[in-house]
């Protein structure tokens, strides 16, 4: 065979180069649309910067204001922690119980039907869910107040989202009964992947019912719990759109969270530099919580390895 | 391919703004040399039906069509844009804003140094060409466009702190108390003459099972604060009004501007030391006891038309909601907020409540209008944009737009006021408020005041705590303002000393 027809690179090398080329496109877009704005925000957090005006270097002044002088900082952090902790509690428990119940059904058709029914609400956009709660449930003439009126409990009728004593809890309760189809599916997949041998061994040892749920099922879906935990924490720290729709952080600052305060500073008050400083702090909060989670919350694989 | 497809989908197209309602323009199509994007506002947007009542609006579209017929090289797109500051800031900073915007001019003042808006003075001081072509020198607008405006002082009073005019005060608006005459008769009350009468009437309405008054948080934060402030401070204005504005004084009569407020704050006014300022908020709290439970409720009109509430504090536009509703089962009327008396407060000035309305629809020309040359002095495009506004203000065109349905008060001489909104025109004859707190300082000040007031009115914090937070808020706002726009303190200080003898005879001033 002649060497002349031999390609410069072998198949493997060409395949690898193609992968690199395709990755380069993705990386370029990622850099342009994600990394550059992130670094830009980081640099702008050291400036007093208003859209349409000259920016002025102020060093750590924005951070100092945020951490030591802004009276909104501490309450908004506490609200964020409360809402995130609440979300973690319900997302780690309710969907898991529902998934376990579905998984325990004997007929495959029933299991399929319930999985489907719990998944369907996922297609409703989050904004629509917030608007439904705002307009149909918490409204002055909404479902909750009308039910109270019908029950003769007029004294409990209130503006649930505008009453300082109820607003934060009302916000936390949005989405009740918190059976997110996504979480149910994740947990269901985890429960389905528990080896038959483990289940049988547990039964032989007399481990059934609640005992089996806590001693076998939960440790075996620890990877799924860890995933949901990380996602819930990130969402809890970052998200503000629900509060923007429901309360705009009010009454007063009773439902304000850092993400929403960042938005108001950036676009309503035009304090872009200060908003960037809030954004950078949120980034470090998420990073810290994720590292803690990765370090101290062991997944199923790690537990198996340890075992 | 995905990236290319996405880019194609996202690429801005000509006329790609969301357009509500019927197309205004004739088919000037591809030949159009000037494509003007105009945000007429929800009041006049063709194709919409205000409050879902009556036929869709056509007035603005008809006038625009006539304009396009006069200028075949021009196409006007009437568009709806989000009524939020976020949208404005991003569009204006990128030079992509519509040519004619509808924004409260006080929001423009915040950005006036950024070159986003075109000063309109050279055009307002020149003849309106569409009036001049009629050849009658006696017509308003023949010499100066300014002369066409009915409410001269209000319109000219909208000049920015740099004394330039960035807006056309297209029409006027005022607020009033809409009341259910049937409920008033049933409870045995009349429209009140004084604030105390009003509270007493509301107590009777509450006892009879009605919501006495419907209001929202923003009405408290904006209208009520200014009205009560005026009632408490009007008497001492001669001693504290330090600057008479040569341009705006005719309308503003002793108005306290931002620099005066900053100066007075340094003298202890608007702090815990100022008994008037401390008292102001208690009157709001008293009023709140007779209002709807949820101040953030969005459907106040429903409670009023279903007769669950006896009064609704609303602006002129609501007239159409009532006149246009064939199913309305009660008589209604309008009265204005009654005055304080000595029984209400020892600081009551005993003068009629001032007005807080004024210019309603306010049109500004953005920097996009001179995008052809980048220079207002040489831009042909800008001239065409201005021509559209001048054409709109010709009385026969104007009446087709503003009087298409009873909503706003005309601000062009020779255009009649529709009878049903006449009560608001009468209210607008009163003098203007002493100051507009929400338009004086930055947007953060407004936001925090509104939030703290909401908490206070809903018993989330007490009066003392509210005062502490509010004084902090004023302090921060005045400092921010002074750092952006240095004040000529020596001038204010000199005037302050001149007025000292006057203040010596006044009661309840902060210790100087």
mmCIF file with all atom_site columns, C-alpha atoms in Angstrom, chain B residues 73-173:
data_model
loop_
_atom_site.group_PDB
_atom_site.id
_atom_site.type_symbol
_atom_site.label_atom_id
_atom_site.label_alt_id
_atom_site.label_comp_id
_atom_site.label_asym_id
_atom_site.label_entity_id
_atom_site.label_seq_id
_atom_site.pdbx_PDB_ins_code
_atom_site.Cartn_x
_atom_site.Cartn_y
_atom_site.Cartn_z
_atom_site.occupancy
_atom_site.B_iso_or_equiv
_atom_site.pdbx_formal_charge
_atom_site.auth_seq_id
_atom_site.auth_comp_id
_atom_site.auth_asym_id
_atom_site.auth_atom_id
_atom_site.pdbx_PDB_model_num
ATOM 1   C CA . UNK B 1 73  ? -42.578 59.887 3.030  1.00 0.00 ? 73  UNK B CA 1
ATOM 2   C CA . UNK B 1 74  ? -43.460 59.252 6.683  1.00 0.00 ? 74  UNK B CA 1
ATOM 3   C CA . UNK B 1 75  ? -44.884 56.233 8.416  1.00 0.00 ? 75  UNK B CA 1
ATOM 4   C CA . UNK B 1 76  ? -46.000 56.362 12.052 1.00 0.00 ? 76  UNK B CA 1
ATOM 5   C CA . UNK B 1 77  ? -46.057 53.234 14.155 1.00 0.00 ? 77  UNK B CA 1
ATOM 6   C CA . UNK B 1 78  ? -48.224 53.480 17.249 1.00 0.00 ? 78  UNK B CA 1
ATOM 7   C CA . UNK B 1 79  ? -46.780 51.083 19.731 1.00 0.00 ? 79  UNK B CA 1
ATOM 8   C CA . UNK B 1 80  ? -47.210 49.841 23.240 1.00 0.00 ? 80  UNK B CA 1
ATOM 9   C CA . UNK B 1 81  ? -44.134 49.396 25.390 1.00 0.00 ? 81  UNK B CA 1
ATOM 10  C CA . UNK B 1 82  ? -43.763 48.134 28.941 1.00 0.00 ? 82  UNK B CA 1
ATOM 11  C CA . UNK B 1 83  ? -44.578 50.954 31.339 1.00 0.00 ? 83  UNK B CA 1
ATOM 12  C CA . UNK B 1 84  ? -41.582 50.213 33.484 1.00 0.00 ? 84  UNK B CA 1
ATOM 13  C CA . UNK B 1 85  ? -38.411 52.117 34.090 1.00 0.00 ? 85  UNK B CA 1
ATOM 14  C CA . UNK B 1 86  ? -36.297 49.040 33.367 1.00 0.00 ? 86  UNK B CA 1
ATOM 15  C CA . UNK B 1 87  ? -37.468 49.117 29.762 1.00 0.00 ? 87  UNK B CA 1
ATOM 16  C CA . UNK B 1 88  ? -36.849 52.829 29.369 1.00 0.00 ? 88  UNK B CA 1
ATOM 17  C CA . UNK B 1 89  ? -33.360 52.757 30.806 1.00 0.00 ? 89  UNK B CA 1
ATOM 18  C CA . UNK B 1 90  ? -32.174 49.918 28.584 1.00 0.00 ? 90  UNK B CA 1
ATOM 19  C CA . UNK B 1 91  ? -33.773 51.316 25.427 1.00 0.00 ? 91  UNK B CA 1
ATOM 20  C CA . UNK B 1 92  ? -32.672 54.895 25.969 1.00 0.00 ? 92  UNK B CA 1
ATOM 21  C CA . UNK B 1 93  ? -29.120 53.994 26.880 1.00 0.00 ? 93  UNK B CA 1
ATOM 22  C CA . UNK B 1 94  ? -28.812 51.921 23.717 1.00 0.00 ? 94  UNK B CA 1
ATOM 23  C CA . UNK B 1 95  ? -30.433 54.579 21.515 1.00 0.00 ? 95  UNK B CA 1
ATOM 24  C CA . UNK B 1 96  ? -33.287 52.248 20.576 1.00 0.00 ? 96  UNK B CA 1
ATOM 25  C CA . UNK B 1 97  ? -36.143 53.931 22.405 1.00 0.00 ? 97  UNK B CA 1
ATOM 26  C CA . UNK B 1 98  ? -39.285 54.933 20.510 1.00 0.00 ? 98  UNK B CA 1
ATOM 27  C CA . UNK B 1 99  ? -39.111 58.483 19.094 1.00 0.00 ? 99  UNK B CA 1
ATOM 28  C CA . UNK B 1 100 ? -42.017 59.770 21.162 1.00 0.00 ? 100 UNK B CA 1
ATOM 29  C CA . UNK B 1 101 ? -42.419 58.378 24.644 1.00 0.00 ? 101 UNK B CA 1
ATOM 30  C CA . UNK B 1 102 ? -45.010 58.828 27.318 1.00 0.00 ? 102 UNK B CA 1
ATOM 31  C CA . UNK B 1 103 ? -43.327 59.230 30.694 1.00 0.00 ? 103 UNK B CA 1
ATOM 32  C CA . UNK B 1 104 ? -43.988 61.422 33.712 1.00 0.00 ? 104 UNK B CA 1
ATOM 33  C CA . UNK B 1 105 ? -41.524 64.216 33.112 1.00 0.00 ? 105 UNK B CA 1
ATOM 34  C CA . UNK B 1 106 ? -40.307 64.088 36.693 1.00 0.00 ? 106 UNK B CA 1
ATOM 35  C CA . UNK B 1 107 ? -38.866 60.677 35.838 1.00 0.00 ? 107 UNK B CA 1
ATOM 36  C CA . UNK B 1 108 ? -37.111 62.330 32.908 1.00 0.00 ? 108 UNK B CA 1
ATOM 37  C CA . UNK B 1 109 ? -35.437 64.887 35.153 1.00 0.00 ? 109 UNK B CA 1
ATOM 38  C CA . UNK B 1 110 ? -33.437 62.107 36.788 1.00 0.00 ? 110 UNK B CA 1
ATOM 39  C CA . UNK B 1 111 ? -31.819 61.377 33.427 1.00 0.00 ? 111 UNK B CA 1
ATOM 40  C CA . UNK B 1 112 ? -31.740 64.799 31.823 1.00 0.00 ? 112 UNK B CA 1
ATOM 41  C CA . UNK B 1 113 ? -27.954 65.130 32.022 1.00 0.00 ? 113 UNK B CA 1
ATOM 42  C CA . UNK B 1 114 ? -27.526 61.914 30.026 1.00 0.00 ? 114 UNK B CA 1
ATOM 43  C CA . UNK B 1 115 ? -28.713 63.367 26.736 1.00 0.00 ? 115 UNK B CA 1
ATOM 44  C CA . UNK B 1 116 ? -31.480 60.816 26.344 1.00 0.00 ? 116 UNK B CA 1
ATOM 45  C CA . UNK B 1 117 ? -34.211 63.402 25.754 1.00 0.00 ? 117 UNK B CA 1
ATOM 46  C CA . UNK B 1 118 ? -34.509 66.337 23.368 1.00 0.00 ? 118 UNK B CA 1
ATOM 47  C CA . UNK B 1 119 ? -35.290 69.795 24.868 1.00 0.00 ? 119 UNK B CA 1
ATOM 48  C CA . UNK B 1 120 ? -38.407 71.100 23.129 1.00 0.00 ? 120 UNK B CA 1
ATOM 49  C CA . UNK B 1 121 ? -38.104 74.815 23.920 1.00 0.00 ? 121 UNK B CA 1
ATOM 50  C CA . UNK B 1 122 ? -36.956 75.944 20.431 1.00 0.00 ? 122 UNK B CA 1
ATOM 51  C CA . UNK B 1 123 ? -40.052 74.350 18.910 1.00 0.00 ? 123 UNK B CA 1
ATOM 52  C CA . UNK B 1 124 ? -42.463 75.505 21.601 1.00 0.00 ? 124 UNK B CA 1
ATOM 53  C CA . UNK B 1 125 ? -41.254 79.078 21.207 1.00 0.00 ? 125 UNK B CA 1
ATOM 54  C CA . UNK B 1 126 ? -41.703 78.959 17.422 1.00 0.00 ? 126 UNK B CA 1
ATOM 55  C CA . UNK B 1 127 ? -45.034 79.020 15.537 1.00 0.00 ? 127 UNK B CA 1
ATOM 56  C CA . UNK B 1 128 ? -46.987 75.833 15.077 1.00 0.00 ? 128 UNK B CA 1
ATOM 57  C CA . UNK B 1 129 ? -46.765 75.467 11.274 1.00 0.00 ? 129 UNK B CA 1
ATOM 58  C CA . UNK B 1 130 ? -50.163 73.790 11.013 1.00 0.00 ? 130 UNK B CA 1
ATOM 59  C CA . UNK B 1 131 ? -51.806 76.778 12.696 1.00 0.00 ? 131 UNK B CA 1
ATOM 60  C CA . UNK B 1 132 ? -49.769 79.302 10.765 1.00 0.00 ? 132 UNK B CA 1
ATOM 61  C CA . UNK B 1 133 ? -50.831 77.811 7.429  1.00 0.00 ? 133 UNK B CA 1
ATOM 62  C CA . UNK B 1 134 ? -54.416 78.721 8.296  1.00 0.00 ? 134 UNK B CA 1
ATOM 63  C CA . UNK B 1 135 ? -53.363 82.358 7.906  1.00 0.00 ? 135 UNK B CA 1
ATOM 64  C CA . UNK B 1 136 ? -55.234 83.758 10.918 1.00 0.00 ? 136 UNK B CA 1
ATOM 65  C CA . UNK B 1 137 ? -52.836 85.621 13.271 1.00 0.00 ? 137 UNK B CA 1
ATOM 66  C CA . UNK B 1 138 ? -55.456 85.622 16.045 1.00 0.00 ? 138 UNK B CA 1
ATOM 67  C CA . UNK B 1 139 ? -55.285 81.857 16.396 1.00 0.00 ? 139 UNK B CA 1
ATOM 68  C CA . UNK B 1 140 ? -53.313 80.543 19.378 1.00 0.00 ? 140 UNK B CA 1
ATOM 69  C CA . UNK B 1 141 ? -50.166 78.930 18.042 1.00 0.00 ? 141 UNK B CA 1
ATOM 70  C CA . UNK B 1 142 ? -49.766 81.349 15.146 1.00 0.00 ? 142 UNK B CA 1
ATOM 71  C CA . UNK B 1 143 ? -46.872 83.104 16.894 1.00 0.00 ? 143 UNK B CA 1
ATOM 72  C CA . UNK B 1 144 ? -45.774 80.458 19.358 1.00 0.00 ? 144 UNK B CA 1
ATOM 73  C CA . UNK B 1 145 ? -46.761 76.827 19.793 1.00 0.00 ? 145 UNK B CA 1
ATOM 74  C CA . UNK B 1 146 ? -46.756 77.535 23.534 1.00 0.00 ? 146 UNK B CA 1
ATOM 75  C CA . UNK B 1 147 ? -49.823 79.781 23.144 1.00 0.00 ? 147 UNK B CA 1
ATOM 76  C CA . UNK B 1 148 ? -52.032 76.811 22.283 1.00 0.00 ? 148 UNK B CA 1
ATOM 77  C CA . UNK B 1 149 ? -51.803 75.313 25.755 1.00 0.00 ? 149 UNK B CA 1
ATOM 78  C CA . UNK B 1 150 ? -54.829 76.035 27.904 1.00 0.00 ? 150 UNK B CA 1
ATOM 79  C CA . UNK B 1 151 ? -53.176 75.371 31.249 1.00 0.00 ? 151 UNK B CA 1
ATOM 80  C CA . UNK B 1 152 ? -50.177 77.606 30.665 1.00 0.00 ? 152 UNK B CA 1
ATOM 81  C CA . UNK B 1 153 ? -48.787 77.564 34.156 1.00 0.00 ? 153 UNK B CA 1
ATOM 82  C CA . UNK B 1 154 ? -49.079 73.798 34.513 1.00 0.00 ? 154 UNK B CA 1
ATOM 83  C CA . UNK B 1 155 ? -47.536 73.146 31.125 1.00 0.00 ? 155 UNK B CA 1
ATOM 84  C CA . UNK B 1 156 ? -44.685 75.589 31.587 1.00 0.00 ? 156 UNK B CA 1
ATOM 85  C CA . UNK B 1 157 ? -44.324 74.434 35.178 1.00 0.00 ? 157 UNK B CA 1
ATOM 86  C CA . UNK B 1 158 ? -43.123 71.103 33.853 1.00 0.00 ? 158 UNK B CA 1
ATOM 87  C CA . UNK B 1 159 ? -39.785 72.684 32.974 1.00 0.00 ? 159 UNK B CA 1
ATOM 88  C CA . UNK B 1 160 ? -36.934 70.627 34.359 1.00 0.00 ? 160 UNK B CA 1
ATOM 89  C CA . UNK B 1 161 ? -34.570 71.921 37.050 1.00 0.00 ? 161 UNK B CA 1
ATOM 90  C CA . UNK B 1 162 ? -32.290 73.082 34.225 1.00 0.00 ? 162 UNK B CA 1
ATOM 91  C CA . UNK B 1 163 ? -35.233 75.264 33.079 1.00 0.00 ? 163 UNK B CA 1
ATOM 92  C CA . UNK B 1 164 ? -35.596 73.376 29.797 1.00 0.00 ? 164 UNK B CA 1
ATOM 93  C CA . UNK B 1 165 ? -38.827 71.721 28.714 1.00 0.00 ? 165 UNK B CA 1
ATOM 94  C CA . UNK B 1 166 ? -38.554 68.067 27.843 1.00 0.00 ? 166 UNK B CA 1
ATOM 95  C CA . UNK B 1 167 ? -42.249 67.329 27.627 1.00 0.00 ? 167 UNK B CA 1
ATOM 96  C CA . UNK B 1 168 ? -45.481 68.276 25.959 1.00 0.00 ? 168 UNK B CA 1
ATOM 97  C CA . UNK B 1 169 ? -48.246 68.299 28.555 1.00 0.00 ? 169 UNK B CA 1
ATOM 98  C CA . UNK B 1 170 ? -50.749 66.767 26.197 1.00 0.00 ? 170 UNK B CA 1
ATOM 99  C CA . UNK B 1 171 ? -53.732 66.673 28.526 1.00 0.00 ? 171 UNK B CA 1
ATOM 100 C CA . UNK B 1 172 ? -54.641 67.217 32.167 1.00 0.00 ? 172 UNK B CA 1
ATOM 101 C CA . UNK B 1 173 ? -55.700 64.896 34.943 1.00 0.00 ? 173 UNK B CA 1
#
